[in-house]
PDB file of C-alpha atoms and ligand atoms in Angstrom:
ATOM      1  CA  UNK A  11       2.221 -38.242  15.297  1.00 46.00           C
ATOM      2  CA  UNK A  12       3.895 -38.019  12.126  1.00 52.00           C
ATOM      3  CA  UNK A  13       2.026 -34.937  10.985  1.00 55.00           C
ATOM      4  CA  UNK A  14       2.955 -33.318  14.882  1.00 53.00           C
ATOM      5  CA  UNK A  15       6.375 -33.859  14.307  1.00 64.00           C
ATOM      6  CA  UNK A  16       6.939 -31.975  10.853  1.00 72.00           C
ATOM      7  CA  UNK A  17       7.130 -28.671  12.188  1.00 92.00           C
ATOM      8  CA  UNK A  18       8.661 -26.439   9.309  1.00 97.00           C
ATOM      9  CA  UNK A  19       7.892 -23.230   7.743  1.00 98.00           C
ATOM     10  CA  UNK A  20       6.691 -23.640   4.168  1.00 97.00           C
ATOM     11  CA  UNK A  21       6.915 -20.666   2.120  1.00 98.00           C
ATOM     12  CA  UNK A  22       5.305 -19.756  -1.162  1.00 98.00           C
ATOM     13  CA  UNK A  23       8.488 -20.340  -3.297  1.00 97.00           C
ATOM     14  CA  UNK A  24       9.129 -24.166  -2.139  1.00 97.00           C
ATOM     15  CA  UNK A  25      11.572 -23.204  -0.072  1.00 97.00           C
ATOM     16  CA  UNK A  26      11.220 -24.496   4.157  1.00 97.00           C
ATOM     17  CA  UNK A  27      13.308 -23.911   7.298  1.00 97.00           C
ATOM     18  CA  UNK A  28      12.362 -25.215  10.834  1.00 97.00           C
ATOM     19  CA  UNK A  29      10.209 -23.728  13.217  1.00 98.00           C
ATOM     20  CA  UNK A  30      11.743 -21.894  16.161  1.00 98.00           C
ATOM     21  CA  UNK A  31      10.838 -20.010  19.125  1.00 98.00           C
ATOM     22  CA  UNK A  32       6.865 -18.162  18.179  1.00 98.00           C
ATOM     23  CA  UNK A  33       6.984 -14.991  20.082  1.00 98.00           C
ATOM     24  CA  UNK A  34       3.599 -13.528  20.737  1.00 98.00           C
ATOM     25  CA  UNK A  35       2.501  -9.741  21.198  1.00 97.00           C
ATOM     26  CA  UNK A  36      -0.558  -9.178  23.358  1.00 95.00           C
ATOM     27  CA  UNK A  37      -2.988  -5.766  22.969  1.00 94.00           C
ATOM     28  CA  UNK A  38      -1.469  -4.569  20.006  1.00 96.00           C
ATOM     29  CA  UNK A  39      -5.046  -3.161  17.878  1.00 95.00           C
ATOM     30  CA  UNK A  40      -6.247  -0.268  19.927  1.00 92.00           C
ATOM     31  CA  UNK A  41      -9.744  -1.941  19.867  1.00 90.00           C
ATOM     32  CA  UNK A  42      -9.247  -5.587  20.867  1.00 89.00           C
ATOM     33  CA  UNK A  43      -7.374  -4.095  23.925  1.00 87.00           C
ATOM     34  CA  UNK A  44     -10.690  -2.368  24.536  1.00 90.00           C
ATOM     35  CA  UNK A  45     -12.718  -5.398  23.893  1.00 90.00           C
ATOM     36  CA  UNK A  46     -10.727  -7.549  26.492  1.00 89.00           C
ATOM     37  CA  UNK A  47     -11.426  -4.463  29.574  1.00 89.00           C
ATOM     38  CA  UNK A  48      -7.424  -3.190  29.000  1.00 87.00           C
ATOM     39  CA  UNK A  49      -5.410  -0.833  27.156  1.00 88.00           C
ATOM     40  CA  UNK A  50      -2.462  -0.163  24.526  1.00 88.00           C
ATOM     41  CA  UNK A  51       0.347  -1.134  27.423  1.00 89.00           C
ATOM     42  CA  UNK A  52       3.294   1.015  27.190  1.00 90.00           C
ATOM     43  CA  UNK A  53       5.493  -1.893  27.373  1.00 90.00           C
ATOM     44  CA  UNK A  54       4.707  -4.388  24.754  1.00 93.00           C
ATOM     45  CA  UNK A  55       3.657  -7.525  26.335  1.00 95.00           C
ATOM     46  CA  UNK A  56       5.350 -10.957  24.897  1.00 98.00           C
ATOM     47  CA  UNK A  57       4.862 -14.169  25.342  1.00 98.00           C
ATOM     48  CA  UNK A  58       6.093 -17.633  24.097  1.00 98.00           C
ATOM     49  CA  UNK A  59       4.265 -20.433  22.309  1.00 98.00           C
ATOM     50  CA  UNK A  60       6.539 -23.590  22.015  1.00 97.00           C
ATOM     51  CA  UNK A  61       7.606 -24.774  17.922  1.00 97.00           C
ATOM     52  CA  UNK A  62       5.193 -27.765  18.878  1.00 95.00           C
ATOM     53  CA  UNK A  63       2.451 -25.444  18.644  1.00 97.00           C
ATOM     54  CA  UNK A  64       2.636 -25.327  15.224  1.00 98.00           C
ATOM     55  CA  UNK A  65       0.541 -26.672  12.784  1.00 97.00           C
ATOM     56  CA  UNK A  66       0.054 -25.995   8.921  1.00 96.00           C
ATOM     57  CA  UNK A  67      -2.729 -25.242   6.976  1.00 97.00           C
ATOM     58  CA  UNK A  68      -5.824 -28.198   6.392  1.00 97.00           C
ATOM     59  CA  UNK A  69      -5.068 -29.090   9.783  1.00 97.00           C
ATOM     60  CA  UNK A  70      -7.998 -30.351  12.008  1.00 98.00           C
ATOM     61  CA  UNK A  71      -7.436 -29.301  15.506  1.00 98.00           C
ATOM     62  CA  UNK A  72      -8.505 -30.985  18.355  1.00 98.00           C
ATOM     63  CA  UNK A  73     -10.197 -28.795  21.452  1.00 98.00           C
ATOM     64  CA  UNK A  74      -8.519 -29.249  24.351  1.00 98.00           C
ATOM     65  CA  UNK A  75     -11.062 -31.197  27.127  1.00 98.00           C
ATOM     66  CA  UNK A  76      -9.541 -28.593  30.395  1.00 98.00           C
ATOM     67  CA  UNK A  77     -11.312 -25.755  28.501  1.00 98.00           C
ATOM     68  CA  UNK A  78     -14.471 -25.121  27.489  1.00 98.00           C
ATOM     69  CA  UNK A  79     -13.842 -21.507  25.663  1.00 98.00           C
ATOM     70  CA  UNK A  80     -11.059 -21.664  22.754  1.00 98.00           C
ATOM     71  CA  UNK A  81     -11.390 -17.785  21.296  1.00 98.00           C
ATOM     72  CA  UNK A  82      -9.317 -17.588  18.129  1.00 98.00           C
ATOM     73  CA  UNK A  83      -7.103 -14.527  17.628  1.00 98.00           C
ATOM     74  CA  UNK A  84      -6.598 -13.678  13.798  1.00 98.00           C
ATOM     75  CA  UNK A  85      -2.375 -12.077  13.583  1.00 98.00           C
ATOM     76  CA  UNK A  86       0.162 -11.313  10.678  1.00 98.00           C
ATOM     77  CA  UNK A  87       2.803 -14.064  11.498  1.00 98.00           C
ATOM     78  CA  UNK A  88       6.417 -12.551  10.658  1.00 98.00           C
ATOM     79  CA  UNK A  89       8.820 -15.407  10.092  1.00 98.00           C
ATOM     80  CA  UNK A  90      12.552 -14.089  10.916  1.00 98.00           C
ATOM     81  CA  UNK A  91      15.408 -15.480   8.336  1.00 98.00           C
ATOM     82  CA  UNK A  92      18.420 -14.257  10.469  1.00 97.00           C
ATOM     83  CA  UNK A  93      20.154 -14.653  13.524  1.00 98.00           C
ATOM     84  CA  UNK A  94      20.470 -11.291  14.905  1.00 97.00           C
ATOM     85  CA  UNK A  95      21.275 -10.214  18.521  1.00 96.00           C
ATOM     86  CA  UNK A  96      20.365  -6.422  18.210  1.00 95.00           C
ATOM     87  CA  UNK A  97      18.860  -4.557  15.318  1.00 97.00           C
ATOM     88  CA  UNK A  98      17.984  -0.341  15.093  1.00 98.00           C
ATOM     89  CA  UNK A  99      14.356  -0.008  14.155  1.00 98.00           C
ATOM     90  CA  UNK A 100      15.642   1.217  10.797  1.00 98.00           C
ATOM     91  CA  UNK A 101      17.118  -1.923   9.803  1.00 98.00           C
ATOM     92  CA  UNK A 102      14.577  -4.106  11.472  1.00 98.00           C
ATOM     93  CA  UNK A 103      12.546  -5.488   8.400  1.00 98.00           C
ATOM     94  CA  UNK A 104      15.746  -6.762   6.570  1.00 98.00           C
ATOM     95  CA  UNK A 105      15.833  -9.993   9.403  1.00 98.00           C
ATOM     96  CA  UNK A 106      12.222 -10.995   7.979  1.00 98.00           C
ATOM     97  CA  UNK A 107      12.009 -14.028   5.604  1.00 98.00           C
ATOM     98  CA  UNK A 108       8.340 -13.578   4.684  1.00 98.00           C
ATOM     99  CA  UNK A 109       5.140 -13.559   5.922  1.00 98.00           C
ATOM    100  CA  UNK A 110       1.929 -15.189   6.924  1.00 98.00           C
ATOM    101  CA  UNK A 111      -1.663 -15.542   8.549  1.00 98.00           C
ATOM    102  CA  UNK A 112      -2.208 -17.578  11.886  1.00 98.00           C
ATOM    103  CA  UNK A 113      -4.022 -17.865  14.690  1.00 98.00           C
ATOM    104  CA  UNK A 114      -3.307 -17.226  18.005  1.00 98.00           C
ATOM    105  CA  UNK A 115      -5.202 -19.944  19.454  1.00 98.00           C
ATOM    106  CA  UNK A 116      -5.968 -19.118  23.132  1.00 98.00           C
ATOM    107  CA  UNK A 117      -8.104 -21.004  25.785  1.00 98.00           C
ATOM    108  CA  UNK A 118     -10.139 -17.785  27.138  1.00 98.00           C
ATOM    109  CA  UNK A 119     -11.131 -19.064  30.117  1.00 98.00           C
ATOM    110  CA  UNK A 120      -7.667 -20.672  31.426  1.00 98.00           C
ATOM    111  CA  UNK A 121      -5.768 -17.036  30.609  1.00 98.00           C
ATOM    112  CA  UNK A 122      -8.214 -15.350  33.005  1.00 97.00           C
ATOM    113  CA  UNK A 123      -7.853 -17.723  35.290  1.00 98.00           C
ATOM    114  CA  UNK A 124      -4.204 -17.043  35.144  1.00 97.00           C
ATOM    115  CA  UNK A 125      -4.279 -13.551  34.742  1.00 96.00           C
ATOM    116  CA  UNK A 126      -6.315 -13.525  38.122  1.00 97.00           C
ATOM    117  CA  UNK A 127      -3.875 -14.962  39.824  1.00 97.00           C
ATOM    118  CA  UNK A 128      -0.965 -13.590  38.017  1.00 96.00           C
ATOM    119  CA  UNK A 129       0.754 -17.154  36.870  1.00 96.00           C
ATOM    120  CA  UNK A 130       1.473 -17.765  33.391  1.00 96.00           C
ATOM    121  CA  UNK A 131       0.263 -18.064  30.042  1.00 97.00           C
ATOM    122  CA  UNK A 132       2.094 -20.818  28.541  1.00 97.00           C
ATOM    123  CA  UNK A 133      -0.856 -23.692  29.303  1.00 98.00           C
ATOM    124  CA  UNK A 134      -3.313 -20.805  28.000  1.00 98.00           C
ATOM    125  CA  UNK A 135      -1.542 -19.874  25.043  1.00 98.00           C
ATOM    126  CA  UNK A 136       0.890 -22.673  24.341  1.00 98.00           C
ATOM    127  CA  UNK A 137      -1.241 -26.204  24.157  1.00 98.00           C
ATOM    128  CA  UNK A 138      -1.115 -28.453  21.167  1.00 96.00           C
ATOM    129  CA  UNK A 139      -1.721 -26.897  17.432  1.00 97.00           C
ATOM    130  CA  UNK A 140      -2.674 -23.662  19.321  1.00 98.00           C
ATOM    131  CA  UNK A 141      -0.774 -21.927  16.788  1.00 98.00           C
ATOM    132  CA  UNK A 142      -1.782 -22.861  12.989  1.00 98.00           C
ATOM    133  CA  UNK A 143       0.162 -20.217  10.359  1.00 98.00           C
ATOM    134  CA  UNK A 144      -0.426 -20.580   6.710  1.00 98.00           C
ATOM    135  CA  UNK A 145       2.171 -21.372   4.250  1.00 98.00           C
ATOM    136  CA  UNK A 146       4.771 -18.245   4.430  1.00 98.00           C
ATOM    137  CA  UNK A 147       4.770 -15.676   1.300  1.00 98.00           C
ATOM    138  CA  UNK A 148       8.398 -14.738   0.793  1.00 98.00           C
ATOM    139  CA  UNK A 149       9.268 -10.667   1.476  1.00 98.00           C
ATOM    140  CA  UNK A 150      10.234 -10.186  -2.573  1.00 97.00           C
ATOM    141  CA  UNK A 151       6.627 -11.412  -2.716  1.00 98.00           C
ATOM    142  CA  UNK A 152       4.698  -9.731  -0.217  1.00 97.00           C
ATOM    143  CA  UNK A 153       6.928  -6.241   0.234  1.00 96.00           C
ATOM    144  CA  UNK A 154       6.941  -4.280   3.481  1.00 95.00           C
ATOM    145  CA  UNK A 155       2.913  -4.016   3.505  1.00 96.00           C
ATOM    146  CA  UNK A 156       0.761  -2.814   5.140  1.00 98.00           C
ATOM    147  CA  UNK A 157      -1.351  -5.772   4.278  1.00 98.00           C
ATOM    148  CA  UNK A 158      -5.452  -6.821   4.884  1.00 98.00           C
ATOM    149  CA  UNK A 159      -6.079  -9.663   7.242  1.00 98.00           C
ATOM    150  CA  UNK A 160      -9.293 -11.369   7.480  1.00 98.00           C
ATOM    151  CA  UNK A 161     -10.780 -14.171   9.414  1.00 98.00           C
ATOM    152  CA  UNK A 162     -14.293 -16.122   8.655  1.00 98.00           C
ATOM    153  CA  UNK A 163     -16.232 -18.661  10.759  1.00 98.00           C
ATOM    154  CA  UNK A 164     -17.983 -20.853   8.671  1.00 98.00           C
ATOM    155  CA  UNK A 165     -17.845 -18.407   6.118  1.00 97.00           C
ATOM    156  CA  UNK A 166     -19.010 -15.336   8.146  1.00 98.00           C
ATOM    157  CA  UNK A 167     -16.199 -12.666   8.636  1.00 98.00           C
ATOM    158  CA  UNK A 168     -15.621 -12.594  12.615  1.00 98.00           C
ATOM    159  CA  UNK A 169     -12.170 -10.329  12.690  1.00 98.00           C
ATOM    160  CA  UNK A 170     -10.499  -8.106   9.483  1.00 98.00           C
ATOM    161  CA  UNK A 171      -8.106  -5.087   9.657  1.00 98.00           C
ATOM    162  CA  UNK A 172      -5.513  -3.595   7.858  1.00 98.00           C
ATOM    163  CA  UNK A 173      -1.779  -4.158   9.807  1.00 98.00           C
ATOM    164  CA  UNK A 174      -1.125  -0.340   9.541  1.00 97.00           C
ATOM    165  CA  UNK A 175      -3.460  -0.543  12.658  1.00 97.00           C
ATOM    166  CA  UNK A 176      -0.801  -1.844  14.257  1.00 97.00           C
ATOM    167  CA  UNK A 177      -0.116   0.004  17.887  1.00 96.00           C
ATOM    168  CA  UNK A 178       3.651  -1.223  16.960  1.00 97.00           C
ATOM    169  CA  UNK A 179       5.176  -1.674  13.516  1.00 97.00           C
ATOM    170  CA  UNK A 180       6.908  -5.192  12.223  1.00 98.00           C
ATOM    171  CA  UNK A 181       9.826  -3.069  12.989  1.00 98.00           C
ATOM    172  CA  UNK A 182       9.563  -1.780  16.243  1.00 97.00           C
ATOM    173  CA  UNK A 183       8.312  -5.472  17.112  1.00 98.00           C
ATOM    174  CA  UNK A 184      11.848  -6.991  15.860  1.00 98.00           C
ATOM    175  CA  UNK A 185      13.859  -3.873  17.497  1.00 98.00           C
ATOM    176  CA  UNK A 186      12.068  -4.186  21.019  1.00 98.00           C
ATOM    177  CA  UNK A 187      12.128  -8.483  20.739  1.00 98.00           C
ATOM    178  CA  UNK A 188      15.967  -8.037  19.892  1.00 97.00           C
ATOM    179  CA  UNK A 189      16.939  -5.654  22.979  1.00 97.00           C
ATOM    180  CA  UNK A 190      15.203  -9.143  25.058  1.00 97.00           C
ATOM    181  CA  UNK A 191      15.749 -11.841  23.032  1.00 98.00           C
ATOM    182  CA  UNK A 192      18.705 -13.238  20.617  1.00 98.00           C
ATOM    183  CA  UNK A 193      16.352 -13.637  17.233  1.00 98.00           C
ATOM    184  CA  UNK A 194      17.320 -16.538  15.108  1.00 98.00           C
ATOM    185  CA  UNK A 195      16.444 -17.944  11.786  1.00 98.00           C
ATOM    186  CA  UNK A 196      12.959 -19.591  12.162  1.00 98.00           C
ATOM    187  CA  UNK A 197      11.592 -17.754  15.149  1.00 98.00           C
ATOM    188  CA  UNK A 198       8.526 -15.850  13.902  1.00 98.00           C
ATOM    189  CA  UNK A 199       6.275 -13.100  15.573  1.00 98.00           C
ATOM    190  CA  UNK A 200       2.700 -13.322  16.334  1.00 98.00           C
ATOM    191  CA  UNK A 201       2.057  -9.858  15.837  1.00 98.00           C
ATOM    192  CA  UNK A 202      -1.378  -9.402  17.835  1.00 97.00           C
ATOM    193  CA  UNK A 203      -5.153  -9.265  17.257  1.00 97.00           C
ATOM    194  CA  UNK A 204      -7.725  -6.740  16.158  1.00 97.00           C
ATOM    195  CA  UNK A 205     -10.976  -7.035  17.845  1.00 96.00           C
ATOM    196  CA  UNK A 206     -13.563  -9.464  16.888  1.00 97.00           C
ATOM    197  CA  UNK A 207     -12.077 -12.182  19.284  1.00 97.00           C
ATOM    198  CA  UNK A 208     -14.922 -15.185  19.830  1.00 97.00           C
ATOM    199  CA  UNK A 209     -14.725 -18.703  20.800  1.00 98.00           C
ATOM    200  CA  UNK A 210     -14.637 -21.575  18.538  1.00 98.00           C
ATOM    201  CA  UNK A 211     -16.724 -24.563  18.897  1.00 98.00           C
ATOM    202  CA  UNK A 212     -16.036 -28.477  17.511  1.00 98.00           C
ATOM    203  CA  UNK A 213     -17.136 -28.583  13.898  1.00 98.00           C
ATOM    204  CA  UNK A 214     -16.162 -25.338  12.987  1.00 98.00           C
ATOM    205  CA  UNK A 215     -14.122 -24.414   9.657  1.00 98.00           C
ATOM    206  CA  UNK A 216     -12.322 -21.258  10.106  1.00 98.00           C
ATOM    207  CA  UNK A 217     -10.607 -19.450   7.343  1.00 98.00           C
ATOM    208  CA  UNK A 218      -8.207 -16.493   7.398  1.00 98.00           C
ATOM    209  CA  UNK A 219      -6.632 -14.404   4.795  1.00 98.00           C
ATOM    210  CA  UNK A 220      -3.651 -12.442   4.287  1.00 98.00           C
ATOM    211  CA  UNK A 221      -4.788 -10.170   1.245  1.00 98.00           C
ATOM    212  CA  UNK A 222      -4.550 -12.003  -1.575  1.00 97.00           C
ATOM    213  CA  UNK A 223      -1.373 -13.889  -1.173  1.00 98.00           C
ATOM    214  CA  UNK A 224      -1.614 -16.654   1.067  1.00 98.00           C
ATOM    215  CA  UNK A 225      -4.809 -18.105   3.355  1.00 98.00           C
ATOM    216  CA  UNK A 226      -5.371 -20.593   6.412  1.00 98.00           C
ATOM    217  CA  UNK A 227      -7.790 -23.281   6.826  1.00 98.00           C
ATOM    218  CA  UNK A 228      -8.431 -25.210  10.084  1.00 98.00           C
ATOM    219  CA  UNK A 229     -11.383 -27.182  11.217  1.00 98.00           C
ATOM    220  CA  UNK A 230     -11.954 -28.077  15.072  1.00 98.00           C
ATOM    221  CA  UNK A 231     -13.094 -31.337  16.757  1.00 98.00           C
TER     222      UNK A 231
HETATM  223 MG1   MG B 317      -2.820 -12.903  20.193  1.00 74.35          MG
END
């Protein structure tokens, strides 16, 4: 319970602020939109996991017992380090504290349940350590990218890409989230998957990678 309730950022230099509001962007790689029978929408679709979702890296993450297919969804995780209320496109990447590598946990089965019947995504998208990020690589670190991600199941690469295949930038995601949305300090930006999607199964180890600055380990039960 302890662990569950230390939900902060931890970034690269030391440095840690609290977890806010994780704002998720769905079909944003040209081919996982493909792979799950859609397309690029024309209006970004966003969704919301709560802060609780969070959990850090070495984590072991429990499978929820209402679902029986967990897919994870490899994302750059952009971790905002100012309140703003509106921002041009231009001016977009200077609210960005750093950066890291998560997955977008999602319970497969449950969303297309949902989607079916056109409810919700929060039980789908939101449940307990659905969200695991690695520790955050400060932006006078990591620079404005583009950067490789990479995800391995027990060692085999399942997902990679490069985030300039991004259908929307970092910075139209921040300008578009900030016309909605009042950013503030902590919030962060799941910024979508590339294709590869699969399910994950109890005694799995699954490893992603954010070039070579920063990486994410998790292991399911
Ligand atoms: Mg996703």
């Amino acid at each position: 319970m302890k662990e569950a309730l230390n939900r902060e950022w931890n970034f690269t230099d030391g440095s840690s602020i609290p977890v806010g509001t994780m704002y998720g962007v769905g079909r944003n790689y040209a081919a996982h939109a493909v792979e799950m029978g859609g397309t690029v929408p024309t209006d970004p679709i966003i969704f919301i996991k709560p802060p609780s979702a969070y959990c850090k890296s070495n984590s072991t993450i429990e499978l929820p017992n209402w679902s029986t297919d967990v897919h994870h969804e490899l994302e750059l995780v952009v971790v905002i380090g100012t309140d703003a209320e509106q921002v041009s496109e231009a001016d977009a990447f200077s609210l960005v504290a750093g950066i890291g590598v998560g997955l977008d946990l999602t319970a497969r089965d449950v969303q297309a349940r949902a989607k079916k019947k056109g409810e919700p995504w929060a039980i789908a998208k939101g449940w307990k350590s659905s969200a695991p990020v690695s520790a955050i690589v400060p932006t006078s670190v990591c620079g404005m990218g583009p950067w490789d991600i990479a995800l391995f199941t027990n060692n085999e690469i399942r997902q990679q890409a490069n985030t300039s295949q991004m259908e929307r930038s970092v910075s139209q995601l921040i300008h578009y989230l900030c016309s909605v949305f009042t950013l503030r300090k902590g919030d962060c930006i799941f910024t979508g998957t590339p294709s590869g999607v699969a399910a994950v199964h109890s005694g799995d180890v699954v490893t992603a990678t954010l070039d070579e600055l920063t990486s994410l380990t998790v292991r399911f039960t």
